[in-house]
Coordinates of N, CA and C and ligand atoms in Angstrom, one line a residue:
X1 N 21.4 47.4 132.4 CA 22.4 48.5 132.6 C 21.7 49.8 133.1
X2 N 22.0 50.2 134.3 CA 21.3 51.4 134.8 C 21.6 52.7 134.0
X3 N 20.7 53.6 134.0 CA 20.9 54.9 133.3 C 21.7 55.8 134.3
X4 N 22.7 56.3 133.8 CA 23.6 57.2 134.6 C 23.6 58.6 134.2
X5 N 23.1 58.9 133.0 CA 23.1 60.3 132.5 C 21.9 60.6 131.7
X6 N 21.5 61.9 131.7 CA 20.4 62.4 130.9 C 21.0 63.5 130.0
X7 N 20.8 63.3 128.7 CA 21.3 64.2 127.7 C 20.1 65.0 127.1
X8 N 20.3 66.3 127.0 CA 19.2 67.2 126.5 C 19.5 67.9 125.3
X9 N 18.5 68.0 124.4 CA 18.4 69.0 123.4 C 18.0 70.3 124.1
X10 N 18.3 71.4 123.4 CA 18.0 72.7 124.1 C 16.8 73.4 123.5
X11 N 16.8 73.7 122.2 CA 15.7 74.5 121.6 C 14.4 73.8 121.6
X12 N 13.4 74.4 122.2 CA 12.1 73.9 122.4 C 12.0 72.7 123.2
X13 N 13.1 72.4 123.9 CA 13.1 71.3 125.0 C 13.3 72.0 126.3
X14 N 14.4 72.8 126.5 CA 14.7 73.4 127.7 C 14.4 74.9 127.6
X15 N 14.6 75.5 126.5 CA 14.2 76.9 126.3 C 13.4 77.1 125.0
X16 N 12.8 78.2 124.9 CA 12.0 78.5 123.7 C 12.0 80.0 123.5
X17 N 11.7 80.4 122.3 CA 11.6 81.9 122.0 C 10.3 82.4 122.4
X18 N 10.2 83.0 123.6 CA 9.0 83.5 124.2 C 8.6 84.8 123.6
X19 N 9.5 85.8 123.6 CA 9.2 87.1 123.1 C 10.1 87.5 122.0
X20 N 10.2 86.6 121.0 CA 11.1 86.9 119.9 C 10.8 88.2 119.2
X21 N 11.7 89.1 119.0 CA 11.4 90.2 118.2 C 11.2 89.8 116.7
X22 N 10.5 90.7 115.9 CA 10.2 90.3 114.5 C 11.5 90.2 113.8
X23 N 11.5 89.5 112.7 CA 12.7 89.3 111.9 C 13.4 90.6 111.5
X24 N 12.6 91.6 111.2 CA 13.2 92.9 110.8 C 14.1 93.4 111.9
X25 N 13.7 93.2 113.2 CA 14.5 93.7 114.3 C 15.8 92.9 114.4
X26 N 15.8 91.6 114.2 CA 17.0 90.8 114.1 C 17.9 91.4 113.0
X27 N 17.4 91.6 111.9 CA 18.2 92.1 110.8 C 18.8 93.5 111.1
X28 N 18.0 94.3 111.7 CA 18.4 95.7 112.1 C 19.6 95.6 113.0
X29 N 19.5 94.7 114.0 CA 20.6 94.6 115.0 C 21.9 94.0 114.3
X30 N 21.7 93.0 113.5 CA 22.8 92.4 112.8 C 23.5 93.5 111.8
X31 N 22.7 94.3 111.2 CA 23.2 95.3 110.2 C 24.0 96.3 111.0
X32 N 23.5 96.8 112.1 CA 24.2 97.7 113.0 C 25.6 97.2 113.3
X33 N 25.6 96.0 113.8 CA 26.9 95.4 114.2 C 27.8 95.2 113.0
X34 N 27.2 94.8 111.9 CA 28.1 94.6 110.7 C 28.7 96.0 110.3
X35 N 28.0 97.0 110.4 CA 28.5 98.4 110.0 C 29.6 98.7 111.0
X36 N 29.5 98.5 112.3 CA 30.5 98.8 113.2 C 31.8 98.0 113.0
X37 N 31.6 96.7 112.7 CA 32.7 95.8 112.4 C 33.5 96.3 111.2
X38 N 32.8 96.6 110.2 CA 33.4 97.0 108.9 C 34.1 98.3 109.1
X39 N 33.5 99.2 109.8 CA 34.1 100.6 110.0 C 35.4 100.4 110.8
X40 N 35.4 99.5 111.8 CA 36.6 99.3 112.7 C 37.7 98.7 111.9
X41 N 37.4 97.9 110.9 CA 38.4 97.2 110.0 C 38.8 98.1 108.8
X42 N 38.1 99.2 108.6 CA 38.4 100.0 107.4 C 38.1 99.2 106.1
X43 N 37.1 98.3 106.2 CA 36.7 97.5 105.0 C 35.7 98.2 104.1
X44 N 35.8 98.1 102.8 CA 34.8 98.7 102.0 C 33.6 97.9 101.9
X45 N 32.5 98.4 102.3 CA 31.2 97.7 102.1 C 30.1 98.8 102.0
X46 N 29.6 98.9 100.8 CA 28.6 99.9 100.5 C 27.4 99.7 101.4
X47 N 27.1 98.4 101.6 CA 25.8 98.1 102.3 C 26.0 97.0 103.4
X48 N 26.4 97.4 104.6 CA 26.6 96.5 105.6 C 25.4 95.6 105.9
X49 N 24.2 96.2 105.8 CA 23.0 95.4 106.0 C 22.9 94.2 105.0
X50 N 23.2 94.5 103.8 CA 23.1 93.5 102.7 C 24.2 92.4 103.0
X51 N 25.3 92.9 103.5 CA 26.4 91.9 103.8 C 26.0 91.0 104.9
X52 N 25.5 91.5 106.0 CA 25.1 90.7 107.1 C 24.0 89.7 106.7
X53 N 23.0 90.2 105.9 CA 21.9 89.4 105.4 C 22.4 88.3 104.6
X54 N 23.4 88.6 103.6 CA 23.9 87.6 102.7 C 24.6 86.5 103.5
X55 N 25.4 86.9 104.5 CA 26.2 85.9 105.2 C 25.2 85.0 106.0
X56 N 24.3 85.7 106.7 CA 23.3 85.0 107.5 C 22.5 84.0 106.6
X57 N 22.0 84.5 105.5 CA 21.2 83.6 104.6 C 22.1 82.4 104.1
X58 N 23.4 82.7 103.8 CA 24.3 81.7 103.3 C 24.5 80.6 104.4
X59 N 24.7 81.0 105.6 CA 25.0 80.0 106.6 C 23.7 79.2 107.0
X60 N 22.6 79.8 106.9 CA 21.3 79.1 107.1 C 21.1 78.1 106.0
X61 N 21.3 78.5 104.8 CA 21.2 77.6 103.6 C 22.1 76.4 103.7
X62 N 23.4 76.7 104.2 CA 24.4 75.6 104.3 C 23.9 74.6 105.4
X63 N 23.4 75.2 106.5 CA 22.9 74.3 107.6 C 21.7 73.4 107.1
X64 N 20.8 74.1 106.4 CA 19.6 73.3 105.9 C 20.1 72.2 105.0
X65 N 21.1 72.5 104.1 CA 21.6 71.5 103.2 C 22.2 70.4 103.9
X66 N 23.0 70.7 104.9 CA 23.7 69.7 105.7 C 22.7 68.8 106.4
X67 N 21.6 69.4 107.0 CA 20.6 68.7 107.7 C 19.9 67.7 106.8
X68 N 19.7 68.1 105.5 CA 19.0 67.3 104.6 C 20.0 66.3 103.9
X69 N 21.3 66.5 104.2 CA 22.3 65.7 103.4 C 23.1 64.8 104.3
X70 N 24.4 65.1 104.4 CA 25.4 64.2 105.0 C 25.5 64.5 106.5
X71 N 24.9 65.5 107.1 CA 24.9 65.8 108.5 C 26.3 66.2 109.0
X72 N 27.2 66.6 108.1 CA 28.5 67.1 108.4 C 28.4 68.6 108.5
X73 N 28.8 69.2 109.6 CA 28.7 70.6 109.8 C 29.5 71.4 108.7
X74 N 28.8 72.3 108.1 CA 29.5 73.2 107.1 C 30.6 74.0 107.8
X75 N 31.6 74.5 107.0 CA 32.6 75.4 107.5 C 31.9 76.8 107.4
X76 N 31.2 77.3 108.4 CA 30.5 78.5 108.3 C 31.3 79.7 108.0
X77 N 32.5 79.9 108.6 CA 33.3 81.0 108.2 C 33.6 81.0 106.7
X78 N 33.9 79.8 106.2 CA 34.2 79.7 104.7 C 33.0 80.1 103.9
X79 N 31.8 79.6 104.4 CA 30.5 80.0 103.7 C 30.3 81.5 103.7
X80 N 30.6 82.1 104.8 CA 30.4 83.6 105.0 C 31.4 84.3 104.1
X81 N 32.6 83.8 104.1 CA 33.7 84.5 103.3 C 33.3 84.5 101.8
X82 N 32.7 83.4 101.4 CA 32.3 83.3 100.0 C 31.1 84.2 99.7
X83 N 30.2 84.3 100.6 CA 29.0 85.2 100.5 C 29.5 86.6 100.4
X84 N 30.5 87.0 101.2 CA 31.0 88.3 101.2 C 31.8 88.6 99.9
X85 N 32.5 87.7 99.5 CA 33.3 87.8 98.2 C 32.3 88.1 97.0
X86 N 31.2 87.5 97.1 CA 30.2 87.6 96.0 C 29.6 89.1 96.0
X87 N 29.7 89.8 97.2 CA 29.3 91.2 97.2 C 30.5 92.1 97.1
X88 N 31.7 91.5 96.8 CA 32.8 92.4 96.6 C 33.5 92.8 97.9
X89 N 33.2 92.1 99.0 CA 33.8 92.5 100.3 C 34.9 91.4 100.6
X90 N 36.2 91.8 100.6 CA 37.2 90.8 100.9 C 37.4 90.5 102.3
X91 N 36.9 89.3 102.7 CA 37.1 88.8 104.1 C 37.7 87.4 104.0
X92 N 38.9 87.3 104.6 CA 39.4 85.9 104.6 C 38.7 85.1 105.6
X93 N 39.0 83.8 105.7 CA 38.2 82.9 106.6 C 38.2 83.4 108.0
X94 N 39.4 83.8 108.5 CA 39.5 84.2 109.9 C 38.6 85.5 110.1
X95 N 38.7 86.4 109.2 CA 37.9 87.7 109.3 C 36.4 87.4 109.2
X96 N 36.1 86.4 108.4 CA 34.7 86.0 108.3 C 34.2 85.4 109.6
X97 N 35.0 84.6 110.2 CA 34.6 84.1 111.5 C 34.4 85.2 112.5
X98 N 35.3 86.2 112.5 CA 35.0 87.3 113.5 C 33.8 88.1 113.1
X99 N 33.6 88.2 111.8 CA 32.4 88.9 111.3 C 31.1 88.2 111.8
X100 N 31.1 86.9 111.7 CA 29.9 86.2 112.1 C 29.7 86.3 113.6
X101 N 30.8 86.3 114.4 CA 30.7 86.5 115.8 C 30.2 87.9 116.1
X102 N 30.6 88.9 115.3 CA 30.3 90.2 115.6 C 28.8 90.5 115.4
X103 N 28.2 89.8 114.4 CA 26.8 90.1 114.1 C 25.8 89.2 114.8
X104 N 26.4 88.3 115.7 CA 25.5 87.4 116.4 C 24.5 88.1 117.2
X105 N 23.3 87.6 117.2 CA 22.2 88.2 118.0 C 22.0 87.1 119.1
X106 N 22.2 87.5 120.4 CA 22.2 86.5 121.4 C 20.9 85.9 121.7
X107 N 20.9 84.8 122.4 CA 19.6 84.1 122.8 C 18.7 85.0 123.5
X108 N 19.2 85.8 124.5 CA 18.4 86.7 125.3 C 17.8 87.8 124.4
X109 N 18.6 88.3 123.5 CA 18.1 89.3 122.6 C 17.0 88.7 121.7
X110 N 17.1 87.5 121.4 CA 16.2 86.8 120.6 C 14.9 86.3 121.3
X111 N 14.8 86.7 122.6 CA 13.7 86.3 123.4 C 13.7 84.9 123.9
X112 N 14.9 84.2 123.9 CA 15.0 82.9 124.4 C 14.8 82.8 126.0
X113 N 13.9 82.1 126.4 CA 13.7 81.9 127.9 C 13.6 80.4 128.2
X114 N 14.1 80.0 129.3 CA 13.9 78.6 129.8 C 12.5 78.4 130.1
X115 N 12.0 77.2 129.9 CA 10.7 76.8 130.5 C 10.8 76.9 132.0
X116 N 9.8 77.4 132.7 CA 9.9 77.6 134.1 C 10.3 76.4 134.9
X117 N 9.9 75.2 134.5 CA 10.3 74.0 135.3 C 11.6 73.3 134.8
X118 N 12.3 74.0 133.8 CA 13.5 73.3 133.3 C 14.6 73.2 134.4
X119 N 14.9 74.3 134.9 CA 16.0 74.3 135.9 C 15.7 73.5 137.1
X120 N 14.5 73.7 137.7 CA 14.2 72.8 138.9 C 14.3 71.3 138.5
X121 N 13.8 71.0 137.3 CA 13.9 69.5 136.9 C 15.3 69.1 136.8
X122 N 16.2 69.9 136.2 CA 17.6 69.5 136.1 C 18.2 69.3 137.5
X123 N 17.8 70.2 138.4 CA 18.4 70.1 139.7 C 17.9 68.8 140.4
X124 N 16.6 68.5 140.2 CA 16.0 67.3 140.8 C 16.7 66.0 140.2
X125 N 17.0 66.0 138.9 CA 17.7 64.9 138.3 C 19.1 64.7 138.9
X126 N 19.7 65.9 139.1 CA 21.1 65.8 139.6 C 21.0 65.3 141.1
X127 N 20.0 65.7 141.8 CA 19.9 65.2 143.2 C 19.7 63.7 143.2
X128 N 19.0 63.1 142.1 CA 18.9 61.7 142.0 C 20.2 61.0 141.6
X129 N 21.2 61.8 141.3 CA 22.5 61.2 141.0 C 22.8 61.1 139.5
X130 N 22.0 61.7 138.7 CA 22.3 61.6 137.2 C 23.3 62.6 136.8
X131 N 24.1 62.3 135.9 CA 25.0 63.2 135.2 C 24.2 63.9 134.1
X132 N 24.4 65.1 133.8 CA 23.6 65.9 132.8 C 24.4 66.4 131.7
X133 N 23.9 66.3 130.5 CA 24.6 66.8 129.3 C 23.7 67.5 128.3
X134 N 24.3 68.2 127.4 CA 23.6 68.8 126.3 C 24.1 68.2 125.0
X135 N 23.2 67.9 124.1 CA 23.5 67.5 122.7 C 22.7 68.4 121.8
X136 N 23.3 69.3 121.1 CA 22.5 70.4 120.4 C 23.1 70.7 119.0
X137 N 22.2 71.0 118.1 CA 22.6 71.4 116.8 C 22.6 72.9 116.8
X138 N 23.8 73.5 116.6 CA 23.8 75.0 116.4 C 25.1 75.5 115.7
X139 N 24.9 76.5 115.0 CA 26.0 77.1 114.2 C 26.9 78.0 115.0
X140 N 26.5 78.4 116.2 CA 27.3 79.2 117.1 C 27.6 78.4 118.4
X141 N 28.8 78.1 118.6 CA 29.1 77.3 119.9 C 29.9 78.2 120.8
X142 N 30.9 77.6 121.4 CA 31.9 78.4 122.2 C 31.2 79.2 123.3
X143 N 31.8 80.4 123.6 CA 31.3 81.3 124.6 C 30.0 81.8 124.3
X144 N 29.6 82.0 123.0 CA 28.3 82.5 122.6 C 27.2 81.7 123.2
X145 N 27.4 80.4 123.0 CA 26.3 79.4 123.5 C 26.3 79.4 125.0
X146 N 27.5 79.3 125.6 CA 27.6 79.2 127.1 C 26.9 80.5 127.7
X147 N 27.2 81.7 127.1 CA 26.6 82.9 127.6 C 25.1 82.8 127.5
X148 N 24.6 82.3 126.4 CA 23.1 82.2 126.2 C 22.5 81.3 127.3
X149 N 23.2 80.2 127.6 CA 22.8 79.3 128.7 C 22.7 80.0 130.0
X150 N 23.7 80.8 130.3 CA 23.8 81.5 131.5 C 22.6 82.5 131.6
X151 N 22.4 83.3 130.5 CA 21.4 84.3 130.5 C 20.0 83.7 130.6
X152 N 19.8 82.4 130.2 CA 18.5 81.8 130.3 C 18.4 81.0 131.6
X153 N 19.4 81.1 132.5 CA 19.4 80.4 133.8 C 19.6 78.9 133.7
X154 N 20.2 78.5 132.6 CA 20.5 77.1 132.4 C 21.9 76.7 132.5
X155 N 22.7 77.5 133.3 CA 24.1 77.2 133.6 C 24.1 76.4 134.9
X156 N 24.1 75.1 134.7 CA 23.9 74.2 135.9 C 25.2 73.4 136.0
X157 N 26.3 73.8 135.5 CA 27.5 73.1 135.6 C 27.4 71.7 134.9
X158 N 27.0 71.7 133.6 CA 26.8 70.6 132.8 C 28.0 69.6 132.8
X159 N 27.8 68.3 132.8 CA 28.9 67.4 132.8 C 29.5 67.3 131.4
X160 N 28.7 67.6 130.4 CA 29.2 67.6 129.0 C 28.3 68.5 128.2
X161 N 28.9 69.2 127.3 CA 28.1 70.0 126.3 C 28.6 69.7 124.9
X162 N 27.8 69.0 124.1 CA 28.2 68.6 122.8 C 27.4 69.5 121.8
X163 N 28.2 70.4 121.1 CA 27.5 71.3 120.1 C 28.0 70.9 118.7
X164 N 27.0 70.8 117.8 CA 27.3 70.3 116.5 C 28.5 71.0 115.8
X165 N 28.5 72.4 115.9 CA 29.5 73.1 115.2 C 30.9 72.9 115.8
X166 N 30.9 72.4 117.1 CA 32.2 72.2 117.7 C 32.7 70.7 117.4
X167 N 31.7 69.8 117.3 CA 32.0 68.4 117.1 C 32.2 68.1 115.6
X168 N 31.4 68.8 114.8 CA 31.5 68.6 113.3 C 30.4 67.8 112.7
X169 N 29.5 67.4 113.5 CA 28.3 66.6 113.0 C 27.1 67.1 113.6
X170 N 26.0 67.0 112.8 CA 24.7 67.4 113.2 C 23.8 66.2 113.7
X171 N 23.0 66.4 114.7 CA 22.0 65.3 115.0 C 21.2 65.1 113.8
X172 N 20.8 64.0 113.4 CA 20.8 62.7 114.1 C 22.1 61.9 113.9
X173 N 23.2 62.5 113.4 CA 24.4 61.7 113.1 C 24.9 61.1 114.5
X174 N 25.2 59.9 114.4 CA 25.6 59.2 115.7 C 26.9 59.9 116.3
X175 N 27.7 60.5 115.5 CA 29.0 61.0 116.1 C 28.7 62.1 117.1
X176 N 27.6 62.9 117.0 CA 27.4 63.9 118.0 C 27.0 63.3 119.3
X177 N 26.1 62.3 119.3 CA 25.7 61.6 120.5 C 26.9 60.9 121.1
X178 N 27.7 60.3 120.2 CA 28.9 59.6 120.7 C 29.9 60.5 121.4
X179 N 30.0 61.7 120.9 CA 31.0 62.7 121.5 C 30.6 62.9 123.0
X180 N 29.3 63.0 123.2 CA 28.8 63.3 124.6 C 29.0 62.0 125.4
X181 N 28.7 60.8 124.9 CA 28.8 59.6 125.6 C 30.3 59.3 126.0
X182 N 31.1 59.6 125.0 CA 32.6 59.3 125.2 C 33.1 60.3 126.3
X183 N 32.7 61.5 126.3 CA 33.2 62.5 127.3 C 32.7 62.0 128.7
X184 N 31.6 61.3 128.7 CA 31.1 60.8 130.0 C 31.6 59.4 130.3
X185 N 32.2 58.8 129.4 CA 32.7 57.4 129.5 C 31.6 56.4 129.7
X186 N 30.5 56.7 129.0 CA 29.3 55.8 129.1 C 28.9 55.1 127.8
X187 N 28.3 53.9 128.0 CA 27.8 53.2 126.8 C 26.4 53.8 126.5
X188 N 25.9 53.7 125.3 CA 24.6 54.3 124.9 C 23.5 53.9 125.9
X189 N 23.5 52.6 126.3 CA 22.3 52.2 127.1 C 22.4 52.8 128.5
X190 N 23.5 53.5 128.9 CA 23.7 54.1 130.2 C 23.2 55.5 130.2
X191 N 22.7 56.0 129.0 CA 22.2 57.4 129.0 C 20.9 57.4 128.3
X192 N 20.1 58.4 128.6 CA 18.9 58.7 127.8 C 19.0 60.0 127.2
X193 N 18.2 60.2 126.1 CA 18.2 61.5 125.3 C 16.8 62.1 125.5
X194 N 16.8 63.4 125.7 CA 15.5 64.1 125.8 C 15.5 65.2 124.8
X195 N 14.4 65.3 123.9 CA 14.4 66.3 122.9 C 13.0 66.4 122.3
X196 N 12.8 67.4 121.5 CA 11.5 67.7 120.9 C 11.4 67.3 119.4
X197 N 12.5 66.8 118.8 CA 12.5 66.4 117.4 C 12.5 64.9 117.3
X198 N 11.5 64.3 116.7 CA 11.4 62.9 116.5 C 12.6 62.5 115.6
X199 N 12.8 63.3 114.6 CA 13.9 62.9 113.5 C 15.3 63.0 114.1
X200 N 15.5 64.1 114.8 CA 16.9 64.4 115.2 C 17.2 63.8 116.6
X201 N 16.3 64.0 117.6 CA 16.7 63.6 118.9 C 16.3 62.1 119.2
X202 N 15.0 61.8 118.9 CA 14.5 60.5 119.3 C 15.1 59.4 118.4
X203 N 14.9 59.6 117.1 CA 15.4 58.5 116.1 C 17.0 58.4 116.2
X204 N 17.6 59.6 116.3 CA 19.1 59.6 116.4 C 19.6 58.8 117.6
X205 N 19.0 59.1 118.8 CA 19.5 58.4 120.0 C 19.1 56.9 120.0
X206 N 17.9 56.6 119.5 CA 17.4 55.2 119.6 C 18.3 54.4 118.6
X207 N 18.7 54.9 117.5 CA 19.5 54.2 116.6 C 20.8 53.7 117.2
X208 N 21.3 54.5 118.2 CA 22.5 54.1 118.9 C 22.3 53.2 120.1
X209 N 21.0 53.0 120.4 CA 20.7 52.2 121.6 C 20.4 53.0 122.8
X210 N 20.1 54.3 122.7 CA 19.8 55.1 123.9 C 18.3 55.2 123.9
X211 N 17.6 55.0 125.1 CA 16.2 55.3 125.2 C 16.0 56.8 125.0
X212 N 14.9 57.2 124.5 CA 14.7 58.7 124.3 C 13.3 59.1 124.6
X213 N 13.3 60.3 125.3 CA 12.0 60.9 125.7 C 11.7 62.1 124.8
X214 N 10.5 62.2 124.3 CA 10.1 63.2 123.4 C 9.2 64.3 124.1
X215 N 9.6 65.5 124.0 CA 8.8 66.6 124.4 C 7.9 66.9 123.2
X216 N 6.6 66.6 123.4 CA 5.6 66.6 122.3 C 5.7 68.0 121.5
X217 N 5.9 67.9 120.2 CA 6.0 69.0 119.3 C 5.4 68.6 118.0
X218 N 5.3 69.5 117.0 CA 4.9 69.1 115.7 C 5.7 67.9 115.2
X219 N 5.1 66.8 114.8 CA 5.9 65.6 114.5 C 6.7 65.9 113.2
X220 N 8.0 65.6 113.2 CA 8.8 65.8 112.0 C 9.4 64.5 111.5
X221 N 8.8 63.4 111.9 CA 9.2 62.1 111.3 C 8.0 61.1 111.5
X222 N 7.9 60.2 110.5 CA 6.9 59.1 110.7 C 7.5 57.9 111.3
X223 N 6.8 57.1 112.0 CA 7.2 55.8 112.4 C 8.2 55.8 113.5
X224 N 8.4 56.9 114.2 CA 9.4 57.0 115.3 C 8.6 56.9 116.6
X225 N 8.9 55.9 117.4 CA 8.1 55.7 118.7 C 9.0 56.0 119.9
X226 N 8.8 57.2 120.5 CA 9.6 57.5 121.7 C 9.4 56.5 122.8
X227 N 10.4 56.4 123.7 CA 10.2 55.5 124.9 C 9.4 56.2 125.9
X228 N 9.3 57.5 125.9 CA 8.5 58.3 126.8 C 8.1 59.6 126.2
X229 N 6.9 60.0 126.4 CA 6.4 61.3 125.8 C 5.9 62.2 126.9
X230 N 6.2 63.5 126.8 CA 5.8 64.4 127.9 C 5.5 65.8 127.3
X231 N 4.8 66.6 128.1 CA 4.5 67.9 127.7 C 5.3 68.9 128.5
X232 N 5.3 68.7 129.8 CA 6.1 69.6 130.7 C 7.4 68.9 131.1
X233 N 8.5 69.7 131.2 CA 9.8 69.2 131.5 C 9.8 68.4 132.8
X234 N 9.0 68.9 133.8 CA 9.0 68.2 135.1 C 8.4 66.8 135.0
X235 N 7.6 66.5 134.0 CA 7.1 65.2 133.9 C 8.2 64.1 133.7
X236 N 9.3 64.5 133.3 CA 10.5 63.6 133.1 C 10.8 62.9 134.4
X237 N 10.5 63.6 135.5 CA 10.8 63.0 136.8 C 9.9 61.8 137.1
X238 N 8.8 61.6 136.3 CA 8.0 60.4 136.5 C 8.4 59.3 135.5
X239 N 9.3 59.5 134.6 CA 9.7 58.4 133.7 C 10.4 57.3 134.5
X240 N 9.8 56.1 134.3 CA 10.3 55.0 135.2 C 11.8 54.7 135.1
X241 N 12.3 55.0 133.9 CA 13.8 54.7 133.7 C 14.6 55.6 134.6
X242 N 14.1 56.8 134.8 CA 14.9 57.7 135.7 C 14.7 57.5 137.1
X243 N 13.5 57.1 137.5 CA 13.2 56.7 138.9 C 14.0 55.5 139.3
X244 N 14.0 54.5 138.4 CA 14.7 53.2 138.5 C 16.2 53.4 138.8
X245 N 16.8 54.2 137.9 CA 18.2 54.5 138.0 C 18.6 55.1 139.3
X246 N 17.7 56.0 139.8 CA 18.0 56.6 141.1 C 18.1 55.6 142.2
X247 N 17.2 54.6 142.1 CA 17.1 53.6 143.1 C 18.4 52.7 143.2
X248 N 18.9 52.3 142.0 CA 20.0 51.4 142.0 C 21.3 52.1 142.4
X249 N 21.3 53.4 142.4 CA 22.5 54.1 142.7 C 23.1 53.8 144.1
Ligands
MG1 MG1 14.9 71.2 119.7

């Protein structure tokens, strides 16, 4: 079965945090936005910085627990609402969702930049006839993520973007990969996965029957053997599976 699509992880595969500000700067920006949000709502909060921090820590803890557990995406607005309630700030779930959106620190602000050869490689793959998609674990989806892609120069008119928080499952859960495959109308063997996590990207894809290419990183799983290993994104163009598929097209 020829390969028709290439699915990509994003973090440390297509972009990375090159000039990330120190954590204190992240917290300062989030605190500033939290204060503005609460002021605009006339909500009582003695310490907006503590509220932003508590919500952020709570959603990170929830994501860590889900990654180590059932791989079902937590209800982040609910998690944030509970964290706010513990500080005596009444936010219902909808307001908590808006609060999280308000304190978001964008990819560009966080120093996220695409690897220099990422966009040219995506274009070259498209010229070979492959459809291109994203399969990513992240707590912020929607316009936030699309804007981050644009700002990083990775807005290439993707054929599918499967974000864990939108689909409800985290990689390596098969449902996130399936969401992308279903949107493309492809069987697992007709797509390959590219990512830097052996546990999430490589093992997750292979379990479904998708070949997977690993962008060499600190190994996060034992006994996982990628179908292809590379250091620079452009090396993907040398993967026999992708050259092969271009020829049968
Ligand atoms: Mg990654």
